[in-house]
JSON list of C-alpha atoms in Angstrom, two decimals:
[
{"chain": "N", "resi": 1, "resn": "UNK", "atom": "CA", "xyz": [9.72, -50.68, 68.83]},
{"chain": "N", "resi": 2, "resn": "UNK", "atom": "CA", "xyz": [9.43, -46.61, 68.65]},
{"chain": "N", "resi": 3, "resn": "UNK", "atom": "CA", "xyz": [9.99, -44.79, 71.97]},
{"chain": "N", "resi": 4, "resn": "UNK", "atom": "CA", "xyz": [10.44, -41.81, 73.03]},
{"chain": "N", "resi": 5, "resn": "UNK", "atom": "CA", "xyz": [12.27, -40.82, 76.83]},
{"chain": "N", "resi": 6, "resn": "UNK", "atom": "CA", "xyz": [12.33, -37.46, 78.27]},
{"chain": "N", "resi": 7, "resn": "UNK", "atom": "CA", "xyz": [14.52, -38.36, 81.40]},
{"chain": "N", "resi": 8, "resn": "UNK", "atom": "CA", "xyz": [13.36, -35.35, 83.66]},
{"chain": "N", "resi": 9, "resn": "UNK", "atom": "CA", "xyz": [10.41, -35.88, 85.13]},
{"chain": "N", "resi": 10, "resn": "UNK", "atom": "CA", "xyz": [10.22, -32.01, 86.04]},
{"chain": "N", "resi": 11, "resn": "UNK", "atom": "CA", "xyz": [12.84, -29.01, 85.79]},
{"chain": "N", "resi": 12, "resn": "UNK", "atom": "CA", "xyz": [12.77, -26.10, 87.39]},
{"chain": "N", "resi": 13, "resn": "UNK", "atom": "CA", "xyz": [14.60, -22.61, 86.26]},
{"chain": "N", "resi": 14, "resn": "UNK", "atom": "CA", "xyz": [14.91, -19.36, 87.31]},
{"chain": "N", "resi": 15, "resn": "UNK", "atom": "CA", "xyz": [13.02, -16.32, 85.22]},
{"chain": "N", "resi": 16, "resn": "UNK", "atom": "CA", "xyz": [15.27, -15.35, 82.14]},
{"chain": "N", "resi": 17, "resn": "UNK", "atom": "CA", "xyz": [17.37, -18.31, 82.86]},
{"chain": "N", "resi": 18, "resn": "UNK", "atom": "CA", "xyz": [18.46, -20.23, 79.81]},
{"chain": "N", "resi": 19, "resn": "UNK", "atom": "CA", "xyz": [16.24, -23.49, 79.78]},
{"chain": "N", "resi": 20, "resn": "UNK", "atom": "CA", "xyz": [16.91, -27.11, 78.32]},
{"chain": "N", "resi": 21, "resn": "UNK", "atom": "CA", "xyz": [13.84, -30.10, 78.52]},
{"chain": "N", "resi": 22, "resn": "UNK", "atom": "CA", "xyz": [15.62, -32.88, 77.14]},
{"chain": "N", "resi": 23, "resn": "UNK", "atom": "CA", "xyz": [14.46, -35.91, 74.71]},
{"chain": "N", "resi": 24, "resn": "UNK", "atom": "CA", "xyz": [15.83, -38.67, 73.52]},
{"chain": "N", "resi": 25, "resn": "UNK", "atom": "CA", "xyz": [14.18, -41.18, 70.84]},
{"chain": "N", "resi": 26, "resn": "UNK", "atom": "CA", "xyz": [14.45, -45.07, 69.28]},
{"chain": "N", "resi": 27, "resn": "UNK", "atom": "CA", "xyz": [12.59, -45.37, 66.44]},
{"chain": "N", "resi": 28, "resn": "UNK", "atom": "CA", "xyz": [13.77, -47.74, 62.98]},
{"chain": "N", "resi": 29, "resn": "UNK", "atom": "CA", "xyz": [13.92, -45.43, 59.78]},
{"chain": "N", "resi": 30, "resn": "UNK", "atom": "CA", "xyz": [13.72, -41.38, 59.17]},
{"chain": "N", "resi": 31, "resn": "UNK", "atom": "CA", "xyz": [12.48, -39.65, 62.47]},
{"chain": "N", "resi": 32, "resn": "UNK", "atom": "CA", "xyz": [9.95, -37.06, 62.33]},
{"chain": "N", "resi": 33, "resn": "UNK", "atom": "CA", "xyz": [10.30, -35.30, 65.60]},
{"chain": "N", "resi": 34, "resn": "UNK", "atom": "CA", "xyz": [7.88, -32.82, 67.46]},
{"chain": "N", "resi": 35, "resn": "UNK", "atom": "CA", "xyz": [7.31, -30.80, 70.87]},
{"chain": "N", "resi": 36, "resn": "UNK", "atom": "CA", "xyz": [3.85, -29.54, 71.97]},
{"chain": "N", "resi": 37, "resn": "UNK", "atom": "CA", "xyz": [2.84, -28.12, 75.13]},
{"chain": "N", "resi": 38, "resn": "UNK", "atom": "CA", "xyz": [0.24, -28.34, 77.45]},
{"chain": "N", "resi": 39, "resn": "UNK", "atom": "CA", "xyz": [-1.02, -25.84, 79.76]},
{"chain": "N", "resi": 40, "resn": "UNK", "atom": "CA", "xyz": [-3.57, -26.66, 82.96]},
{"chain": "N", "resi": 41, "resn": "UNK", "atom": "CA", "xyz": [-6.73, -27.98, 81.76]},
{"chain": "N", "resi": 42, "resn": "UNK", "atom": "CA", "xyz": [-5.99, -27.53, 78.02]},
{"chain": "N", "resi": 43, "resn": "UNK", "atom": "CA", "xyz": [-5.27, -29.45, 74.95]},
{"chain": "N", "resi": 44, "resn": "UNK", "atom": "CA", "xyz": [-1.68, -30.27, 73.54]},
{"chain": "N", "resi": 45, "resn": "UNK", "atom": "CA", "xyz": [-0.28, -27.11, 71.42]},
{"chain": "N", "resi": 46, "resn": "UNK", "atom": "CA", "xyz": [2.37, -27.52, 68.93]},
{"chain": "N", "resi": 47, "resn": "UNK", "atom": "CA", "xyz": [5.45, -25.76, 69.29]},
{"chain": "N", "resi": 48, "resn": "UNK", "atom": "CA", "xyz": [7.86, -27.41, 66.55]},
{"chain": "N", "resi": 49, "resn": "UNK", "atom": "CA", "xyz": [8.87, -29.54, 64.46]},
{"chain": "N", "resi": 50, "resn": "UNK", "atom": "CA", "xyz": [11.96, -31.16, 62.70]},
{"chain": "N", "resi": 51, "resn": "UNK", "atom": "CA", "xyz": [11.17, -33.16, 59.03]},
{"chain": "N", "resi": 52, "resn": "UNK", "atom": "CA", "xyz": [14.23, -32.73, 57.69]},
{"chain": "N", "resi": 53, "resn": "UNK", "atom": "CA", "xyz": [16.86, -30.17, 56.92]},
{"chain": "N", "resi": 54, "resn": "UNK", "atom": "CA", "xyz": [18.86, -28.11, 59.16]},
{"chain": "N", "resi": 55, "resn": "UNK", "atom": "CA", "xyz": [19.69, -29.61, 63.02]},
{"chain": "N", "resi": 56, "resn": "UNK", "atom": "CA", "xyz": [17.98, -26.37, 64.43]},
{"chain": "N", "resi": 57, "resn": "UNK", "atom": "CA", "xyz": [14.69, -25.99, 64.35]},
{"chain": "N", "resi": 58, "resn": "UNK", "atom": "CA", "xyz": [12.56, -22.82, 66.05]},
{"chain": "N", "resi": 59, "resn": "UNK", "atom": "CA", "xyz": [9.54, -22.59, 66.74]},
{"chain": "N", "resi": 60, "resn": "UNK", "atom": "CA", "xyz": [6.26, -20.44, 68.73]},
{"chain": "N", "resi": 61, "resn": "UNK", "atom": "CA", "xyz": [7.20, -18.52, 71.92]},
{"chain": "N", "resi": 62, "resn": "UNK", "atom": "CA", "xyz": [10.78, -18.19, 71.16]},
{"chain": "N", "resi": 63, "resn": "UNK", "atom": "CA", "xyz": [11.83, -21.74, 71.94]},
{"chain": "N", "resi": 64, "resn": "UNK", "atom": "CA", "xyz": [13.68, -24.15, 69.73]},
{"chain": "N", "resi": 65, "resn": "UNK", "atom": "CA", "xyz": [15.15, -27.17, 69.57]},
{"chain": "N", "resi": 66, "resn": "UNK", "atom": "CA", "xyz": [18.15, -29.05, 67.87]},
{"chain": "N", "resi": 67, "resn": "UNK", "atom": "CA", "xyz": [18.42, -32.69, 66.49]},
{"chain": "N", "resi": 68, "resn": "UNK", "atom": "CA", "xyz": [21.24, -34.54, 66.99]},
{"chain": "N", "resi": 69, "resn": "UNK", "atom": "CA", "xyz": [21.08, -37.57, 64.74]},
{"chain": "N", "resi": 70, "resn": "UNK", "atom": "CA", "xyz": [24.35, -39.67, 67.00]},
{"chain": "N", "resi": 71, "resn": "UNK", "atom": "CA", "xyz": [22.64, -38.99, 70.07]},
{"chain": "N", "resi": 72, "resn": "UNK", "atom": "CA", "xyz": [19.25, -39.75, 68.83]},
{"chain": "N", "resi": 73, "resn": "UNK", "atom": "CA", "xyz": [17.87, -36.48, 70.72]},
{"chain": "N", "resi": 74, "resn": "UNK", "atom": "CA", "xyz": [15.74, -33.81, 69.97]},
{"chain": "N", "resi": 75, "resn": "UNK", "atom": "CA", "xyz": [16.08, -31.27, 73.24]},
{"chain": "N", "resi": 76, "resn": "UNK", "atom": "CA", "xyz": [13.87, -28.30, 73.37]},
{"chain": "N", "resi": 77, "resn": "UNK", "atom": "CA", "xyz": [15.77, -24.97, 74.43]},
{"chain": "N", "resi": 78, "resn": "UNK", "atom": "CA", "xyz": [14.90, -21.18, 74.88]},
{"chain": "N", "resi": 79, "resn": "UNK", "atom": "CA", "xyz": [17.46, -19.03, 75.72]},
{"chain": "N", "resi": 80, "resn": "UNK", "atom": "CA", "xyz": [15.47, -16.95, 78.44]},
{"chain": "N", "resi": 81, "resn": "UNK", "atom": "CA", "xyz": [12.28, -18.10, 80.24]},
{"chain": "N", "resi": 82, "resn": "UNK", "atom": "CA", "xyz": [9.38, -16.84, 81.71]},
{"chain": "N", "resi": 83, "resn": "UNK", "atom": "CA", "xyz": [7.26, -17.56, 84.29]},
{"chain": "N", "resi": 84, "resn": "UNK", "atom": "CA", "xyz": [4.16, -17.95, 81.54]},
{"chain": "N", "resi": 85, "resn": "UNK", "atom": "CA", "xyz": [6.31, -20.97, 80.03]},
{"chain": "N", "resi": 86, "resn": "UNK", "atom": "CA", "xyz": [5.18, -23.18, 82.94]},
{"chain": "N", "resi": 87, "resn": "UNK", "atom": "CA", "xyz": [3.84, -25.86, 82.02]},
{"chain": "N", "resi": 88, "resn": "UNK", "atom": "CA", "xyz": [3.46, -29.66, 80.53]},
{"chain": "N", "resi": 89, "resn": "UNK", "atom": "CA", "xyz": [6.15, -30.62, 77.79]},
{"chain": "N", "resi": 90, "resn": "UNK", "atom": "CA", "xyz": [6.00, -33.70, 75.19]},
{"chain": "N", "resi": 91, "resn": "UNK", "atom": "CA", "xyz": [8.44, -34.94, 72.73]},
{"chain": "N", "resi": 92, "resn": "UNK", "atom": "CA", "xyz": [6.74, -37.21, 70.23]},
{"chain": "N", "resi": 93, "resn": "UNK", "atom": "CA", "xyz": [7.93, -39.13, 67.20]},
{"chain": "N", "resi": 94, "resn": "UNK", "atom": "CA", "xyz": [6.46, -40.23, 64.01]},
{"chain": "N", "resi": 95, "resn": "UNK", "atom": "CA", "xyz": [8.78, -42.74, 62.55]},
{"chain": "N", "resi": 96, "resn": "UNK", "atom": "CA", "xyz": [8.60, -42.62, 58.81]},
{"chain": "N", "resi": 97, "resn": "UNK", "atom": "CA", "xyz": [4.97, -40.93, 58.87]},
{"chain": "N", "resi": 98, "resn": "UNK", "atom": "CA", "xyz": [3.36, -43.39, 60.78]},
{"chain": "N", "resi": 99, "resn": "UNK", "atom": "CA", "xyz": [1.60, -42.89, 63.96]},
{"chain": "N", "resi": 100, "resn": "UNK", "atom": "CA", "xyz": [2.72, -40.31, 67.13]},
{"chain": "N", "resi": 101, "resn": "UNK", "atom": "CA", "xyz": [4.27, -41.88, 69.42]},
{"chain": "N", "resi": 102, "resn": "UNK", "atom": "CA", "xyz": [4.58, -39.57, 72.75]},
{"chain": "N", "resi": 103, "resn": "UNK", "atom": "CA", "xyz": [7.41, -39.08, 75.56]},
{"chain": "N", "resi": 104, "resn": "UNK", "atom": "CA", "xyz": [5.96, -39.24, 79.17]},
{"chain": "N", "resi": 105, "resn": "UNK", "atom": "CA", "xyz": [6.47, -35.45, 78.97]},
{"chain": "N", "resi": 106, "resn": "UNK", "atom": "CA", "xyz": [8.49, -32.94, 81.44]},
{"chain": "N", "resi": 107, "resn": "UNK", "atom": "CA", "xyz": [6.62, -30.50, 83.80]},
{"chain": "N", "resi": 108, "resn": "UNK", "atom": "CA", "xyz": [8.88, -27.50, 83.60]},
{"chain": "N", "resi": 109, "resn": "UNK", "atom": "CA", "xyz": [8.63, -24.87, 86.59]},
{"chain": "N", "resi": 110, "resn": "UNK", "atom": "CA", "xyz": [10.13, -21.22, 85.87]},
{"chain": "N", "resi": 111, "resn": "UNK", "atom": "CA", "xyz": [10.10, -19.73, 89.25]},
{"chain": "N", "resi": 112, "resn": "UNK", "atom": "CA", "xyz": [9.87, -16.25, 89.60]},
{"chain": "Q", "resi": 1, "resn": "UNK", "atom": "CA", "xyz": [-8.33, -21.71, 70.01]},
{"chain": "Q", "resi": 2, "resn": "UNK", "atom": "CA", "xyz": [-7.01, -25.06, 67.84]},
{"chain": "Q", "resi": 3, "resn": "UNK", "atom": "CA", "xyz": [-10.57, -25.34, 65.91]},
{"chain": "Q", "resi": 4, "resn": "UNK", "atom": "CA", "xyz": [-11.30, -28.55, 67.39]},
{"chain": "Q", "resi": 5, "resn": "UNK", "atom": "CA", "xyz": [-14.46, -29.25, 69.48]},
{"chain": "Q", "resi": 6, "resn": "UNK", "atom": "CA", "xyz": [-15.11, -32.17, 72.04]},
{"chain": "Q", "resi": 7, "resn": "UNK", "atom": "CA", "xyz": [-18.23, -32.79, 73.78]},
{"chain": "Q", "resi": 8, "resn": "UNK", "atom": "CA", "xyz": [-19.06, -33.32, 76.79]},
{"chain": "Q", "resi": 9, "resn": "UNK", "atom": "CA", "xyz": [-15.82, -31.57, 79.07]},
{"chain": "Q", "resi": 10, "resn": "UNK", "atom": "CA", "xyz": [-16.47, -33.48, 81.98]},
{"chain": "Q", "resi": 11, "resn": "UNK", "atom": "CA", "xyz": [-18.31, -36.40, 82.80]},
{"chain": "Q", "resi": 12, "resn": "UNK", "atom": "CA", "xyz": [-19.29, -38.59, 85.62]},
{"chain": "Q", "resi": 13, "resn": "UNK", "atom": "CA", "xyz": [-20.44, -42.09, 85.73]},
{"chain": "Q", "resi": 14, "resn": "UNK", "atom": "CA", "xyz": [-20.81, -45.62, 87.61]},
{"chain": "Q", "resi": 15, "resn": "UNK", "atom": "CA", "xyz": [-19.00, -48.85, 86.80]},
{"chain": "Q", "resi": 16, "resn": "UNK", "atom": "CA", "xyz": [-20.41, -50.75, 84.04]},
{"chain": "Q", "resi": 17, "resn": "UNK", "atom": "CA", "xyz": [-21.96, -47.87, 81.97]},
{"chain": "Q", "resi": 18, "resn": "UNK", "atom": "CA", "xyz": [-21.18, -46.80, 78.69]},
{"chain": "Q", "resi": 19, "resn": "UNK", "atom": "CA", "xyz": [-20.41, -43.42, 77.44]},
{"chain": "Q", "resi": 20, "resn": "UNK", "atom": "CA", "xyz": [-20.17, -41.42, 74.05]},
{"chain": "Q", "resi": 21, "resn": "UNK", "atom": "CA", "xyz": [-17.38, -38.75, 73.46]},
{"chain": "Q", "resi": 22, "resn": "UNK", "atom": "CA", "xyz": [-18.07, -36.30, 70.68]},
{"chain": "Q", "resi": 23, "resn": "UNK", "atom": "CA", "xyz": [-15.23, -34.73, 68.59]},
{"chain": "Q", "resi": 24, "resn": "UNK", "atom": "CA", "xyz": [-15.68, -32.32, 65.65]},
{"chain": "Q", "resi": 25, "resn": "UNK", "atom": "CA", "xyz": [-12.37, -31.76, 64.10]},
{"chain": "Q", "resi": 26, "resn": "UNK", "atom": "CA", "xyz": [-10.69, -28.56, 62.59]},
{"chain": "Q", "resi": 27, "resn": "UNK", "atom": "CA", "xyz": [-12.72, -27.70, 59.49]},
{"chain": "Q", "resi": 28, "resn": "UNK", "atom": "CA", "xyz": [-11.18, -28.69, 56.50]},
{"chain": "Q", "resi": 29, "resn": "UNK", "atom": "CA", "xyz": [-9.05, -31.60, 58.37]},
{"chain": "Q", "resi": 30, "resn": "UNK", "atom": "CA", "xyz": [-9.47, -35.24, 57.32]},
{"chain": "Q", "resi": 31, "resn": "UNK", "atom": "CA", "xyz": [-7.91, -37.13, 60.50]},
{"chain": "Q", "resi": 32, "resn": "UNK", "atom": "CA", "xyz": [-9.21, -37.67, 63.57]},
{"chain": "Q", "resi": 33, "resn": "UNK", "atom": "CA", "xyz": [-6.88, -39.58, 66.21]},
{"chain": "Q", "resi": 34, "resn": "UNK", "atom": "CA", "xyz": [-8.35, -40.32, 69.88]},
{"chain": "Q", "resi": 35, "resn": "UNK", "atom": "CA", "xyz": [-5.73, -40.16, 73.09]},
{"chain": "Q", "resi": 36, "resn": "UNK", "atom": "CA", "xyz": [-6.45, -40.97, 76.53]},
{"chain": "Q", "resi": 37, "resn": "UNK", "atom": "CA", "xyz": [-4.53, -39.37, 78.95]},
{"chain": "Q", "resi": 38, "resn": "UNK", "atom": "CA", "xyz": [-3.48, -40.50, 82.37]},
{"chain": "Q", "resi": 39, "resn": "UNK", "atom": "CA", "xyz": [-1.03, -39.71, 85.35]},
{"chain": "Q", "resi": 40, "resn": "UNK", "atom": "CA", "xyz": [0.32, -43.17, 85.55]},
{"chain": "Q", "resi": 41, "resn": "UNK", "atom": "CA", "xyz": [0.35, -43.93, 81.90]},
{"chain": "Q", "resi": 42, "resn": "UNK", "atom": "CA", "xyz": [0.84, -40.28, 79.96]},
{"chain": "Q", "resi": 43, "resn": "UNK", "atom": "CA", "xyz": [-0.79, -39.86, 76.36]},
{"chain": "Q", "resi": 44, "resn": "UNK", "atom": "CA", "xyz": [-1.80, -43.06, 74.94]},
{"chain": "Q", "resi": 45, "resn": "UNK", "atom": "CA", "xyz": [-2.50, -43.65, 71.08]},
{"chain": "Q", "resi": 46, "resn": "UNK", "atom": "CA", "xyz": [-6.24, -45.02, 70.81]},
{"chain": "Q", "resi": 47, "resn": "UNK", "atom": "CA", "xyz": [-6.74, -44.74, 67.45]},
{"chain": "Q", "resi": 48, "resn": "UNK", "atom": "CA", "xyz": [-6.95, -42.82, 63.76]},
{"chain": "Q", "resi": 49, "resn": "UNK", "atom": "CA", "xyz": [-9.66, -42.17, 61.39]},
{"chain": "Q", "resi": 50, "resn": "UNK", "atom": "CA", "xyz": [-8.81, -40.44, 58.09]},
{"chain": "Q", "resi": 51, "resn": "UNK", "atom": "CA", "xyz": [-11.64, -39.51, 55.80]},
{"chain": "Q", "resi": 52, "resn": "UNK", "atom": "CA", "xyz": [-14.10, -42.10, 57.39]},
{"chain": "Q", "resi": 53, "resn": "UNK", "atom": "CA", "xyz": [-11.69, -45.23, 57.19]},
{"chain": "Q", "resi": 54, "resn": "UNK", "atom": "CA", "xyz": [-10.18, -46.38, 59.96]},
{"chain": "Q", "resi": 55, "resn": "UNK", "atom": "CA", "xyz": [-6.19, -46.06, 59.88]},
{"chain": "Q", "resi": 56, "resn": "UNK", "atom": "CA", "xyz": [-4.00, -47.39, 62.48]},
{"chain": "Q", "resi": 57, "resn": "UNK", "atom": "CA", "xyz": [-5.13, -48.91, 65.66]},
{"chain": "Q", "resi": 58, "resn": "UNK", "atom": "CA", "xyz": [-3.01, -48.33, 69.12]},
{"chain": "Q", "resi": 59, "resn": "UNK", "atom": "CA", "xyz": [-3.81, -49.09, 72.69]},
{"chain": "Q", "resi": 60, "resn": "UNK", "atom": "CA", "xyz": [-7.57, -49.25, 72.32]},
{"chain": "Q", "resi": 61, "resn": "UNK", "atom": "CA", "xyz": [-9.48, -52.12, 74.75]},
{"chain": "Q", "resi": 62, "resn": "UNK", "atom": "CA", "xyz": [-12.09, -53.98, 73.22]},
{"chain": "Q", "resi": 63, "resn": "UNK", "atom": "CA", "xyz": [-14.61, -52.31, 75.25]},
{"chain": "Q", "resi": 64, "resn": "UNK", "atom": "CA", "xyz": [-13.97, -49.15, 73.48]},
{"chain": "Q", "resi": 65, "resn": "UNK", "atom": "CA", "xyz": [-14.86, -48.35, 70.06]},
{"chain": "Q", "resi": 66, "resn": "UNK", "atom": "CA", "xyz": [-15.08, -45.60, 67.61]},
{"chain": "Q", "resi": 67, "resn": "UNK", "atom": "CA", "xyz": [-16.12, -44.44, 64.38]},
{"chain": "Q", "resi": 68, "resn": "UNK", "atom": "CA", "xyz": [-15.85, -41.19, 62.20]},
{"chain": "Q", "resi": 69, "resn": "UNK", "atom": "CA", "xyz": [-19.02, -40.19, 60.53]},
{"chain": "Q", "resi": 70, "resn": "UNK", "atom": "CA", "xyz": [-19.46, -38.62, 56.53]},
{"chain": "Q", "resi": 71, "resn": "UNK", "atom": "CA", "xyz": [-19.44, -34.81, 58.13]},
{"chain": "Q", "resi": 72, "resn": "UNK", "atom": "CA", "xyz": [-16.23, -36.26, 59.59]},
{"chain": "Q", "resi": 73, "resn": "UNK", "atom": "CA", "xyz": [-17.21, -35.65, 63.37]},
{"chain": "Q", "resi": 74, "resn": "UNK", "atom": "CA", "xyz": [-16.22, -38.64, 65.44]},
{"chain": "Q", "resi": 75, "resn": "UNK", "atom": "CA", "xyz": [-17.14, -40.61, 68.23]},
{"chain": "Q", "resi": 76, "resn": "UNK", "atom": "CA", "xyz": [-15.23, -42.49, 70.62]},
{"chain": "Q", "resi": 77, "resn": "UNK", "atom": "CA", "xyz": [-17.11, -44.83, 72.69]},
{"chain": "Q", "resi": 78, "resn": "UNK", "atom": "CA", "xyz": [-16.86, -46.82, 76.08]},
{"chain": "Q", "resi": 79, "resn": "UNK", "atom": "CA", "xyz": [-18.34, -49.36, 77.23]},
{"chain": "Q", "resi": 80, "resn": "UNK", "atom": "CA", "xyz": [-18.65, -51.52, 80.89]},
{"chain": "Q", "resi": 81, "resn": "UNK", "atom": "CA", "xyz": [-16.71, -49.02, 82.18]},
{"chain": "Q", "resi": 82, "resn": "UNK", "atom": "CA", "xyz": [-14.38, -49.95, 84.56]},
{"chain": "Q", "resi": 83, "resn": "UNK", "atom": "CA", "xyz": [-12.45, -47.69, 87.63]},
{"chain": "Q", "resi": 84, "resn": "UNK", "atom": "CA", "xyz": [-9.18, -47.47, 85.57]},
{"chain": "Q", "resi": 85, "resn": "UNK", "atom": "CA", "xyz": [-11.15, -45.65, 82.52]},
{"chain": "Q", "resi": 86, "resn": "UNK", "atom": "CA", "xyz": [-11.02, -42.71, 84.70]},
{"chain": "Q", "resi": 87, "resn": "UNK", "atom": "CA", "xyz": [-8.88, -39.91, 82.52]},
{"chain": "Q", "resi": 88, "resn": "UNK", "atom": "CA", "xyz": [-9.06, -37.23, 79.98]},
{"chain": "Q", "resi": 89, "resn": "UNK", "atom": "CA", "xyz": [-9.82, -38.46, 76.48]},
{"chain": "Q", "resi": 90, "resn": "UNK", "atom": "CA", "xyz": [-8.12, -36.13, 73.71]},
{"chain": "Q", "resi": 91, "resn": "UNK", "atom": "CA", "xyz": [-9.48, -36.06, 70.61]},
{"chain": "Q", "resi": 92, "resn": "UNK", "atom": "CA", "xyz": [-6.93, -34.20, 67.77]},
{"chain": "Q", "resi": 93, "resn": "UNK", "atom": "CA", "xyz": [-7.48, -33.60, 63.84]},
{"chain": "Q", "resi": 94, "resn": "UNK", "atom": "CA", "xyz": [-4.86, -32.85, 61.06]},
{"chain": "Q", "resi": 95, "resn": "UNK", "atom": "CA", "xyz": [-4.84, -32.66, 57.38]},
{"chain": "Q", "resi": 96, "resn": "UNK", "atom": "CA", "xyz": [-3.24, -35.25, 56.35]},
{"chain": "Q", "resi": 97, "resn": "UNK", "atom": "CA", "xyz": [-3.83, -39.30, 56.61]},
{"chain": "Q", "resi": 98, "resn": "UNK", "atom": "CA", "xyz": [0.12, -39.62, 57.17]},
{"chain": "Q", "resi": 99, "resn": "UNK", "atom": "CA", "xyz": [1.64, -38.41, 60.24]},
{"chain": "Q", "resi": 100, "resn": "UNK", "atom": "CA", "xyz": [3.79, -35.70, 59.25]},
{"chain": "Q", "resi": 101, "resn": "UNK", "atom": "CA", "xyz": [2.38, -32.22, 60.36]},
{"chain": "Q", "resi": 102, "resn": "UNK", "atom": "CA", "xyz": [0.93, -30.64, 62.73]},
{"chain": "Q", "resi": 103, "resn": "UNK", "atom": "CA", "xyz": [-1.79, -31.95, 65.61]},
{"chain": "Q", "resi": 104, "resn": "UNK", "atom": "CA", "xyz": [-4.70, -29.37, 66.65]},
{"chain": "Q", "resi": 105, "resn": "UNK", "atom": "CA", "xyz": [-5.78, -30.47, 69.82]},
{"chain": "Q", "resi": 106, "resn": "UNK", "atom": "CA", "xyz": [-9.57, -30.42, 71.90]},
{"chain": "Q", "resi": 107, "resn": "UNK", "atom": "CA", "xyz": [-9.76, -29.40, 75.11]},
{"chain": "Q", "resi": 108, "resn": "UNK", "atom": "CA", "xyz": [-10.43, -32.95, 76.11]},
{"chain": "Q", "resi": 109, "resn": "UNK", "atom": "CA", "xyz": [-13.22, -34.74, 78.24]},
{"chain": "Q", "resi": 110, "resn": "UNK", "atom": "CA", "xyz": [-12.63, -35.43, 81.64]},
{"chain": "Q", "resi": 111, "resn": "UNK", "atom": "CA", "xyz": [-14.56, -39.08, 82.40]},
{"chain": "Q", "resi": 112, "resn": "UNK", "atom": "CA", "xyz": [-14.47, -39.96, 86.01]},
{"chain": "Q", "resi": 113, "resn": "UNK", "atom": "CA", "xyz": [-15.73, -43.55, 86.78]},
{"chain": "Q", "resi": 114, "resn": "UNK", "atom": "CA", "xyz": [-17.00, -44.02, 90.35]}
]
């Protein structure tokens, strides 16, 4: 079966502190990997995705993320955060095209 | 703004009642998928339309259905409504049939079931 973990419920960082939300996947076949975000009371946005191609992938609002085909991961990353960045993060995977299947997501907290 | 329009934002009803949720997708987009969004259960997969057809099938109860229209609006309906329907219903269009691109998100409606 496809799943997708994010193993931090929540992480918190400091204001222009490097961040890291971490995701990890199982899914048969090619992965097609994504992060969106959600702020309060809004609708998912997409931030990135990896199809194919290089391991790095970047994305809106500075952040990016690398895949790591051994360790079946896909972590998000931005070198400096803001405060604004607070919010609701999912990792979702469509294996081989087929449906999204979404993480649990991680609340991330940059604290001021 | 992602485009995508869901009616009504928030509603309120009793046990046992049904309800309509409105979604008009992203002009130009052919898919329509329907989420329902908890705390205890995150972002569940209801179920895809693409270009009127049904297309894959998730986590959807028999007491909910749904169906995507010729103007390509859809509607997501629930019926004897129970406590535990209590969430936010997403409703999210895209190009393509396939999942491969992007997702463009509503703003959601919030159904409370007292």
């Amino acid at each position: 079966a496809q799943s997708v973990a994010q193993p931090e419920d929540q992480v918190n960082v400091a204001e222009r502190n490097p961040l890291t939300v971490k995701c990890t996947y199982s899914v048969s076949g090619n992965p097609y990997l994504f992060w969106y975000v959600q702020y309060p009371n809004r609708g998912l946005q997409f931030l990135l995705k990896y199809i194919t191609g290089d391991n790095l992938v970047k994305g809106s609002y500075g952040f990016e993320a690398e895949f790591n085909k051994s360790q079946t991961s896909f972590h998000l990353k931005k070198p400096s955060a803001l405060v604004s960045d607070s919010a609701l993060y999912f990792c979702a995977v469509t294996p081989g095209g087929q449906n999204f299947v979404f993480g649990p997501g991680t609340r991330l907290s940059v604290l001021p | 703004d992602s485009g995508v329009t869901q009616t009504p934002k928030h509603l309120i009803t009793a046990t046992g009642q049904r309800v309509t949720l409105r979604c008009s997708p992203r002009s130009g987009d052919l898919s329509v998928y329907w989420y329902q969004q908890s705390l205890d259960q995150g972002l569940q997969f209801l179920i895809q339309y693409y270009n009127g057809e049904e297309r894959a099938k998730g986590n959807i109860l028999e007491r909910f259905s749904a169906q995507q229209f010729p103007d390509l609006h859809s509607e997501l309906n629930l019926s004897s409504l129970e406590l535990g329907d209590s969430a936010l219903y997403f409703c999210a269009s895209s190009v393509e049939g396939l999942a491969l691109g992007e997702l463009f998100f509503g703003e959601g409606s919030r159904l409370t079931v007292l």
